[in-house]
Amino acid sequence: MSIIQDLRLYNGGHCETTATGTLLFHDDIELSEPMMLGLGQGFG
């Protein structure tokens, strides 16, 4: 049983983008993996 109902998983090539993509998908935000890698670099 999932704690978050109707969780859509993002299938990414990196653990950072998979986690970020899954969280963003939950809020109906879909970004490409390169965009998420760029955002992660900016946050870091």
Coordinates of C-alpha atoms in Angstrom, one line a residue:
M1 CA 0.0 0.0 0.0
S2 CA 1.3 3.4 -1.0
I3 CA 1.2 6.3 1.5
I4 CA 0.6 8.7 -1.4
Q5 CA -2.5 7.9 -3.4
D6 CA -2.2 7.6 -7.2
L7 CA 1.5 8.1 -7.3
R8 CA 2.9 8.2 -10.8
L9 CA 6.5 7.2 -11.1
Y10 CA 9.0 8.9 -13.4
N11 CA 11.4 6.5 -15.2
G12 CA 14.7 8.4 -15.2
G13 CA 18.3 7.4 -15.8
H14 CA 19.6 8.9 -12.6
C15 CA 18.4 8.7 -9.0
E16 CA 18.2 12.5 -8.7
T17 CA 16.0 12.9 -11.8
T18 CA 13.8 9.9 -10.9
A19 CA 13.1 11.3 -7.4
T20 CA 12.6 14.8 -8.7
G21 CA 10.5 13.7 -11.6
T22 CA 8.2 11.6 -9.4
L23 CA 7.6 14.5 -7.0
L24 CA 6.9 16.9 -9.9
F25 CA 4.6 14.4 -11.6
H26 CA 2.5 14.3 -8.4
D27 CA 1.8 18.0 -9.0
D28 CA 1.2 17.5 -12.8
I29 CA 4.5 19.1 -13.8
E30 CA 6.4 17.2 -16.5
L31 CA 10.0 18.1 -17.3
S32 CA 12.6 16.4 -19.4
E33 CA 15.5 14.7 -17.7
P34 CA 18.0 17.2 -19.0
M35 CA 15.9 20.0 -17.6
M36 CA 15.8 18.3 -14.2
L37 CA 19.5 17.7 -14.2
G38 CA 20.0 21.4 -15.0
L39 CA 17.7 22.5 -12.2
G40 CA 19.6 20.2 -9.8
Q41 CA 22.9 21.7 -10.9
G42 CA 21.5 25.2 -10.2
F43 CA 20.2 24.2 -6.8
G44 CA 23.6 22.7 -5.9

